[in-house]
């Protein structure tokens, strides 16, 4: 059985109030779907929560196709700084690893492009995440795949600077961690202001991510105990039993001003 999750709100389950306001609505709904599944299908819920946390050592790699050699160094610096912003903010809890081997089932591909799918000239970055889960009564598996597309151009004939790339990359990774957009210019989740980008994580944004991750970890621990209790008395299964689900989320990402 294969199903695609519809992104709509269910009856709010226990624990959903712990989600900060800054969390994106699609992420909030996916979280509530996970909690709703916990009693009947705990391993499905566990898989969903693990993907919301973003798997440890999610590898970030770059497709440099079409980036002129003269521009690539500044893009590379901006990219490193964007990833480092979350590494420094989250410390050992940061799930991203730039140009690393990763864990084999979780990766984010970055591509610099001349145009985005939205066609909106004010949009400078886009994120799409695909989450795949497979589960049975006593086991589950997950896959996490993301794509970040970043415009090469700040304006006609003007490439992005290092600092502007930093803002866009940090912004899109903020979406991957669950944050939604804001109109505030003094937030990395706000629009990138050409010539005056804000490429750092604000204390409020960090607190929201940490609060959300804590809620995910607490629910994961609770449901793990439930799964263990539910499995008692049942025969072990040698495979996942064929149940699977796919969830895709697209975020428009950064705009300019």
mmCIF file of C-alpha atoms in Angstrom:
data_model
loop_
_atom_site.group_PDB
_atom_site.id
_atom_site.type_symbol
_atom_site.label_atom_id
_atom_site.label_comp_id
_atom_site.label_asym_id
_atom_site.label_seq_id
_atom_site.Cartn_x
_atom_site.Cartn_y
_atom_site.Cartn_z
ATOM 1 C CA UNK A 1 0.000 0.000 0.000
ATOM 2 C CA UNK A 2 1.384 3.371 -0.988
ATOM 3 C CA UNK A 3 -0.240 6.610 0.061
ATOM 4 C CA UNK A 4 0.564 10.284 -0.215
ATOM 5 C CA UNK A 5 -0.028 12.400 2.860
ATOM 6 C CA UNK A 6 -2.455 15.244 2.320
ATOM 7 C CA UNK A 7 -1.299 18.352 4.144
ATOM 8 C CA UNK A 8 -4.328 19.271 6.206
ATOM 9 C CA UNK A 9 -4.953 19.596 9.936
ATOM 10 C CA UNK A 10 -6.415 16.742 11.912
ATOM 11 C CA UNK A 11 -7.916 17.026 15.360
ATOM 12 C CA UNK A 12 -5.072 18.416 17.468
ATOM 13 C CA UNK A 13 -3.513 15.523 19.384
ATOM 14 C CA UNK A 14 -1.798 15.666 22.733
ATOM 15 C CA UNK A 15 1.523 17.493 22.446
ATOM 16 C CA UNK A 16 0.745 19.710 19.460
ATOM 17 C CA UNK A 17 0.538 22.786 21.706
ATOM 18 C CA UNK A 18 4.300 22.438 22.251
ATOM 19 C CA UNK A 19 4.974 23.515 18.675
ATOM 20 C CA UNK A 20 6.266 27.126 18.498
ATOM 21 C CA UNK A 21 4.397 29.699 16.419
ATOM 22 C CA UNK A 22 7.445 30.082 14.157
ATOM 23 C CA UNK A 23 7.099 26.505 12.862
ATOM 24 C CA UNK A 24 5.788 26.256 9.298
ATOM 25 C CA UNK A 25 2.126 25.253 8.965
ATOM 26 C CA UNK A 26 2.909 22.240 6.740
ATOM 27 C CA UNK A 27 5.435 20.970 9.265
ATOM 28 C CA UNK A 28 2.984 21.525 12.107
ATOM 29 C CA UNK A 29 0.354 19.450 10.288
ATOM 30 C CA UNK A 30 2.825 16.658 9.524
ATOM 31 C CA UNK A 31 3.770 16.590 13.212
ATOM 32 C CA UNK A 32 0.116 16.323 14.214
ATOM 33 C CA UNK A 33 -0.372 13.522 11.670
ATOM 34 C CA UNK A 34 2.519 11.660 13.309
ATOM 35 C CA UNK A 35 1.014 11.976 16.778
ATOM 36 C CA UNK A 36 -2.384 10.889 15.480
ATOM 37 C CA UNK A 37 -0.819 7.709 14.062
ATOM 38 C CA UNK A 38 1.029 6.838 17.276
ATOM 39 C CA UNK A 39 -1.471 4.527 18.978
ATOM 40 C CA UNK A 40 -2.501 2.451 15.958
ATOM 41 C CA UNK A 41 0.822 2.509 14.065
ATOM 42 C CA UNK A 42 3.625 3.583 16.416
ATOM 43 C CA UNK A 43 6.442 2.763 14.003
ATOM 44 C CA UNK A 44 4.847 4.950 11.370
ATOM 45 C CA UNK A 45 4.776 7.794 13.898
ATOM 46 C CA UNK A 46 8.398 7.177 14.905
ATOM 47 C CA UNK A 47 9.554 7.325 11.295
ATOM 48 C CA UNK A 48 7.702 10.592 10.712
ATOM 49 C CA UNK A 49 9.163 12.196 13.848
ATOM 50 C CA UNK A 50 12.699 11.118 12.909
ATOM 51 C CA UNK A 51 12.353 12.828 9.534
ATOM 52 C CA UNK A 52 11.031 16.005 11.158
ATOM 53 C CA UNK A 53 14.163 16.034 13.331
ATOM 54 C CA UNK A 54 16.178 15.649 10.082
ATOM 55 C CA UNK A 55 18.387 12.531 10.165
ATOM 56 C CA UNK A 56 21.841 12.969 11.745
ATOM 57 C CA UNK A 57 24.645 13.639 9.263
ATOM 58 C CA UNK A 58 22.332 14.671 6.471
ATOM 59 C CA UNK A 59 24.835 15.324 3.692
ATOM 60 C CA UNK A 60 24.749 18.645 1.839
ATOM 61 C CA UNK A 61 26.382 18.525 -1.564
ATOM 62 C CA UNK A 62 26.534 21.045 -4.394
ATOM 63 C CA UNK A 63 25.975 20.810 -8.122
ATOM 64 C CA UNK A 64 28.242 23.533 -9.527
ATOM 65 C CA UNK A 65 27.016 23.095 -13.099
ATOM 66 C CA UNK A 66 26.607 26.478 -14.773
ATOM 67 C CA UNK A 67 28.440 28.466 -12.096
ATOM 68 C CA UNK A 68 31.257 30.493 -13.716
ATOM 69 C CA UNK A 69 34.724 29.685 -12.293
ATOM 70 C CA UNK A 70 35.258 33.338 -11.345
ATOM 71 C CA UNK A 71 32.059 33.363 -9.253
ATOM 72 C CA UNK A 72 32.330 29.953 -7.631
ATOM 73 C CA UNK A 73 34.750 30.982 -4.810
ATOM 74 C CA UNK A 74 32.347 33.580 -3.396
ATOM 75 C CA UNK A 75 29.423 31.166 -3.703
ATOM 76 C CA UNK A 76 31.448 28.491 -1.879
ATOM 77 C CA UNK A 77 32.270 30.871 0.967
ATOM 78 C CA UNK A 78 28.631 31.924 1.258
ATOM 79 C CA UNK A 79 27.475 28.304 1.243
ATOM 80 C CA UNK A 80 29.932 27.306 3.988
ATOM 81 C CA UNK A 81 28.865 30.258 6.106
ATOM 82 C CA UNK A 82 25.188 29.436 5.659
ATOM 83 C CA UNK A 83 25.694 25.870 6.883
ATOM 84 C CA UNK A 84 28.060 27.038 9.637
ATOM 85 C CA UNK A 85 25.412 29.429 10.970
ATOM 86 C CA UNK A 86 23.280 26.436 11.990
ATOM 87 C CA UNK A 87 26.290 24.367 13.073
ATOM 88 C CA UNK A 88 27.338 27.119 15.477
ATOM 89 C CA UNK A 89 23.777 27.706 16.687
ATOM 90 C CA UNK A 90 22.854 24.052 17.300
ATOM 91 C CA UNK A 91 26.277 22.643 18.119
ATOM 92 C CA UNK A 92 26.231 18.858 18.297
ATOM 93 C CA UNK A 93 22.486 18.849 17.566
ATOM 94 C CA UNK A 94 23.001 20.176 14.037
ATOM 95 C CA UNK A 95 21.975 17.416 11.598
ATOM 96 C CA UNK A 96 23.756 18.836 8.533
ATOM 97 C CA UNK A 97 27.199 17.898 7.238
ATOM 98 C CA UNK A 98 28.636 19.780 4.259
ATOM 99 C CA UNK A 99 30.387 17.666 1.616
ATOM 100 C CA UNK A 100 30.425 14.708 3.973
ATOM 101 C CA UNK A 101 29.742 11.038 3.367
ATOM 102 C CA UNK A 102 26.447 11.363 5.233
ATOM 103 C CA UNK A 103 24.395 8.372 6.340
ATOM 104 C CA UNK A 104 23.362 7.145 2.890
ATOM 105 C CA UNK A 105 19.624 7.761 3.294
ATOM 106 C CA UNK A 106 19.563 11.520 3.876
ATOM 107 C CA UNK A 107 20.912 14.256 1.620
ATOM 108 C CA UNK A 108 20.271 17.794 0.417
ATOM 109 C CA UNK A 109 21.387 18.878 -3.034
ATOM 110 C CA UNK A 110 22.187 22.559 -3.637
ATOM 111 C CA UNK A 111 22.020 23.984 -7.143
ATOM 112 C CA UNK A 112 22.600 27.526 -8.377
ATOM 113 C CA UNK A 113 20.244 28.394 -11.216
ATOM 114 C CA UNK A 114 19.258 31.195 -13.579
ATOM 115 C CA UNK A 115 15.524 30.820 -12.876
ATOM 116 C CA UNK A 116 13.282 29.239 -10.259
ATOM 117 C CA UNK A 117 10.132 27.195 -10.759
ATOM 118 C CA UNK A 118 7.963 29.906 -9.189
ATOM 119 C CA UNK A 119 8.915 32.417 -11.877
ATOM 120 C CA UNK A 120 8.668 35.186 -9.261
ATOM 121 C CA UNK A 121 11.621 37.571 -9.793
ATOM 122 C CA UNK A 122 11.598 38.447 -6.078
ATOM 123 C CA UNK A 123 12.099 34.836 -5.004
ATOM 124 C CA UNK A 124 15.782 33.957 -4.652
ATOM 125 C CA UNK A 125 15.700 30.481 -3.137
ATOM 126 C CA UNK A 126 13.477 27.407 -3.050
ATOM 127 C CA UNK A 127 13.458 24.235 -0.985
ATOM 128 C CA UNK A 128 11.726 20.948 -1.742
ATOM 129 C CA UNK A 129 11.873 18.046 0.686
ATOM 130 C CA UNK A 130 10.731 14.484 0.052
ATOM 131 C CA UNK A 131 10.211 12.209 3.052
ATOM 132 C CA UNK A 132 9.696 8.477 2.498
ATOM 133 C CA UNK A 133 8.814 6.072 5.277
ATOM 134 C CA UNK A 134 8.227 2.345 5.390
ATOM 135 C CA UNK A 135 6.975 0.627 8.514
ATOM 136 C CA UNK A 136 5.638 -2.527 10.078
ATOM 137 C CA UNK A 137 4.571 -3.618 13.545
ATOM 138 C CA UNK A 138 8.112 -3.758 14.930
ATOM 139 C CA UNK A 139 10.378 -1.881 12.511
ATOM 140 C CA UNK A 140 10.549 1.196 10.284
ATOM 141 C CA UNK A 141 12.834 2.771 7.677
ATOM 142 C CA UNK A 142 13.198 6.354 6.491
ATOM 143 C CA UNK A 143 14.580 8.339 3.556
ATOM 144 C CA UNK A 144 15.088 12.102 3.477
ATOM 145 C CA UNK A 145 15.866 13.952 0.265
ATOM 146 C CA UNK A 146 16.024 17.703 -0.194
ATOM 147 C CA UNK A 147 16.796 20.110 -3.003
ATOM 148 C CA UNK A 148 17.764 23.741 -2.509
ATOM 149 C CA UNK A 149 17.717 25.880 -5.640
ATOM 150 C CA UNK A 150 19.326 29.306 -5.368
ATOM 151 C CA UNK A 151 19.292 32.074 -7.935
ATOM 152 C CA UNK A 152 22.736 33.106 -9.163
ATOM 153 C CA UNK A 153 21.606 36.674 -9.665
ATOM 154 C CA UNK A 154 20.809 39.280 -7.033
ATOM 155 C CA UNK A 155 19.765 41.668 -9.812
ATOM 156 C CA UNK A 156 20.131 41.710 -13.583
ATOM 157 C CA UNK A 157 23.827 41.315 -14.334
ATOM 158 C CA UNK A 158 24.795 41.208 -10.639
ATOM 159 C CA UNK A 159 25.744 37.938 -8.966
ATOM 160 C CA UNK A 160 24.960 37.278 -5.336
ATOM 161 C CA UNK A 161 27.645 38.259 -2.838
ATOM 162 C CA UNK A 162 29.056 35.885 -0.213
ATOM 163 C CA UNK A 163 26.861 37.436 2.490
ATOM 164 C CA UNK A 164 23.705 37.199 0.384
ATOM 165 C CA UNK A 165 24.376 33.517 -0.375
ATOM 166 C CA UNK A 166 24.899 32.963 3.363
ATOM 167 C CA UNK A 167 21.453 34.401 4.102
ATOM 168 C CA UNK A 168 19.690 32.340 1.417
ATOM 169 C CA UNK A 169 21.358 29.039 2.396
ATOM 170 C CA UNK A 170 20.757 29.567 6.126
ATOM 171 C CA UNK A 171 17.141 30.524 5.325
ATOM 172 C CA UNK A 172 16.464 27.353 3.335
ATOM 173 C CA UNK A 173 18.092 25.153 5.989
ATOM 174 C CA UNK A 174 15.844 26.901 8.508
ATOM 175 C CA UNK A 175 12.893 25.636 6.458
ATOM 176 C CA UNK A 176 14.377 22.121 6.559
ATOM 177 C CA UNK A 177 14.458 22.398 10.363
ATOM 178 C CA UNK A 178 10.805 23.406 10.384
ATOM 179 C CA UNK A 179 10.753 27.201 10.482
ATOM 180 C CA UNK A 180 8.345 29.241 8.381
ATOM 181 C CA UNK A 181 8.872 32.599 6.690
ATOM 182 C CA UNK A 182 8.627 35.949 8.432
ATOM 183 C CA UNK A 183 8.398 39.514 7.112
ATOM 184 C CA UNK A 184 11.052 40.761 9.538
ATOM 185 C CA UNK A 185 14.301 41.852 7.931
ATOM 186 C CA UNK A 186 16.304 41.178 11.111
ATOM 187 C CA UNK A 187 15.669 37.438 10.914
ATOM 188 C CA UNK A 188 17.324 34.835 8.714
ATOM 189 C CA UNK A 189 13.818 33.546 7.930
ATOM 190 C CA UNK A 190 12.926 37.002 6.613
ATOM 191 C CA UNK A 191 13.512 38.232 3.036
ATOM 192 C CA UNK A 192 17.077 38.693 1.862
ATOM 193 C CA UNK A 193 17.682 42.417 1.420
ATOM 194 C CA UNK A 194 20.062 42.899 -1.496
ATOM 195 C CA UNK A 195 23.095 44.781 -0.226
ATOM 196 C CA UNK A 196 22.051 44.309 3.422
ATOM 197 C CA UNK A 197 21.474 40.582 4.056
ATOM 198 C CA UNK A 198 20.965 39.122 7.541
ATOM 199 C CA UNK A 199 23.007 35.928 7.509
ATOM 200 C CA UNK A 200 22.821 34.845 11.147
ATOM 201 C CA UNK A 201 20.429 32.950 13.360
ATOM 202 C CA UNK A 202 18.514 35.191 15.759
ATOM 203 C CA UNK A 203 18.075 34.061 19.385
ATOM 204 C CA UNK A 204 14.322 33.806 18.778
ATOM 205 C CA UNK A 205 14.767 31.554 15.746
ATOM 206 C CA UNK A 206 17.231 29.344 17.589
ATOM 207 C CA UNK A 207 14.851 29.062 20.554
ATOM 208 C CA UNK A 208 11.981 28.045 18.243
ATOM 209 C CA UNK A 209 14.068 25.333 16.567
ATOM 210 C CA UNK A 210 15.316 24.023 19.905
ATOM 211 C CA UNK A 211 11.817 23.999 21.403
ATOM 212 C CA UNK A 212 10.448 22.127 18.390
ATOM 213 C CA UNK A 213 13.298 19.612 18.414
ATOM 214 C CA UNK A 214 12.796 19.029 22.138
ATOM 215 C CA UNK A 215 9.090 18.370 21.512
ATOM 216 C CA UNK A 216 9.963 15.923 18.730
ATOM 217 C CA UNK A 217 12.459 14.086 20.930
ATOM 218 C CA UNK A 218 10.023 13.878 23.848
ATOM 219 C CA UNK A 219 7.270 12.502 21.622
ATOM 220 C CA UNK A 220 9.719 10.065 20.026
ATOM 221 C CA UNK A 221 10.671 8.723 23.458
ATOM 222 C CA UNK A 222 7.012 8.437 24.482
ATOM 223 C CA UNK A 223 5.990 6.636 21.292
ATOM 224 C CA UNK A 224 9.046 4.347 21.432
ATOM 225 C CA UNK A 225 7.834 3.138 24.810
ATOM 226 C CA UNK A 226 4.348 2.689 23.364
ATOM 227 C CA UNK A 227 5.735 0.728 20.416
ATOM 228 C CA UNK A 228 7.638 -1.567 22.741
ATOM 229 C CA UNK A 229 4.554 -2.135 24.856
ATOM 230 C CA UNK A 230 2.381 -2.735 21.787
ATOM 231 C CA UNK A 231 4.845 -5.268 20.358
ATOM 232 C CA UNK A 232 4.776 -7.465 23.460
ATOM 233 C CA UNK A 233 2.949 -10.663 22.797
ATOM 234 C CA UNK A 234 3.075 -10.219 19.024
ATOM 235 C CA UNK A 235 5.256 -12.400 16.785
ATOM 236 C CA UNK A 236 8.242 -10.560 15.361
ATOM 237 C CA UNK A 237 8.039 -9.671 11.687
ATOM 238 C CA UNK A 238 10.981 -10.185 9.381
ATOM 239 C CA UNK A 239 10.127 -7.308 7.082
ATOM 240 C CA UNK A 240 8.184 -4.081 7.198
ATOM 241 C CA UNK A 241 5.052 -5.681 5.843
ATOM 242 C CA UNK A 242 4.787 -3.438 2.776
ATOM 243 C CA UNK A 243 3.245 -0.354 4.377
ATOM 244 C CA UNK A 244 4.763 2.863 3.089
ATOM 245 C CA UNK A 245 4.031 6.536 2.668
ATOM 246 C CA UNK A 246 5.476 9.524 0.874
ATOM 247 C CA UNK A 247 5.376 13.167 1.901
ATOM 248 C CA UNK A 248 6.638 16.040 -0.227
ATOM 249 C CA UNK A 249 6.877 19.634 0.915
ATOM 250 C CA UNK A 250 7.783 22.656 -1.142
ATOM 251 C CA UNK A 251 8.788 25.969 0.439
ATOM 252 C CA UNK A 252 9.034 29.106 -1.668
ATOM 253 C CA UNK A 253 11.973 30.263 0.423
ATOM 254 C CA UNK A 254 13.652 33.637 0.238
ATOM 255 C CA UNK A 255 12.430 36.750 -1.469
ATOM 256 C CA UNK A 256 14.351 39.946 -1.933
ATOM 257 C CA UNK A 257 13.498 43.577 -1.338
#
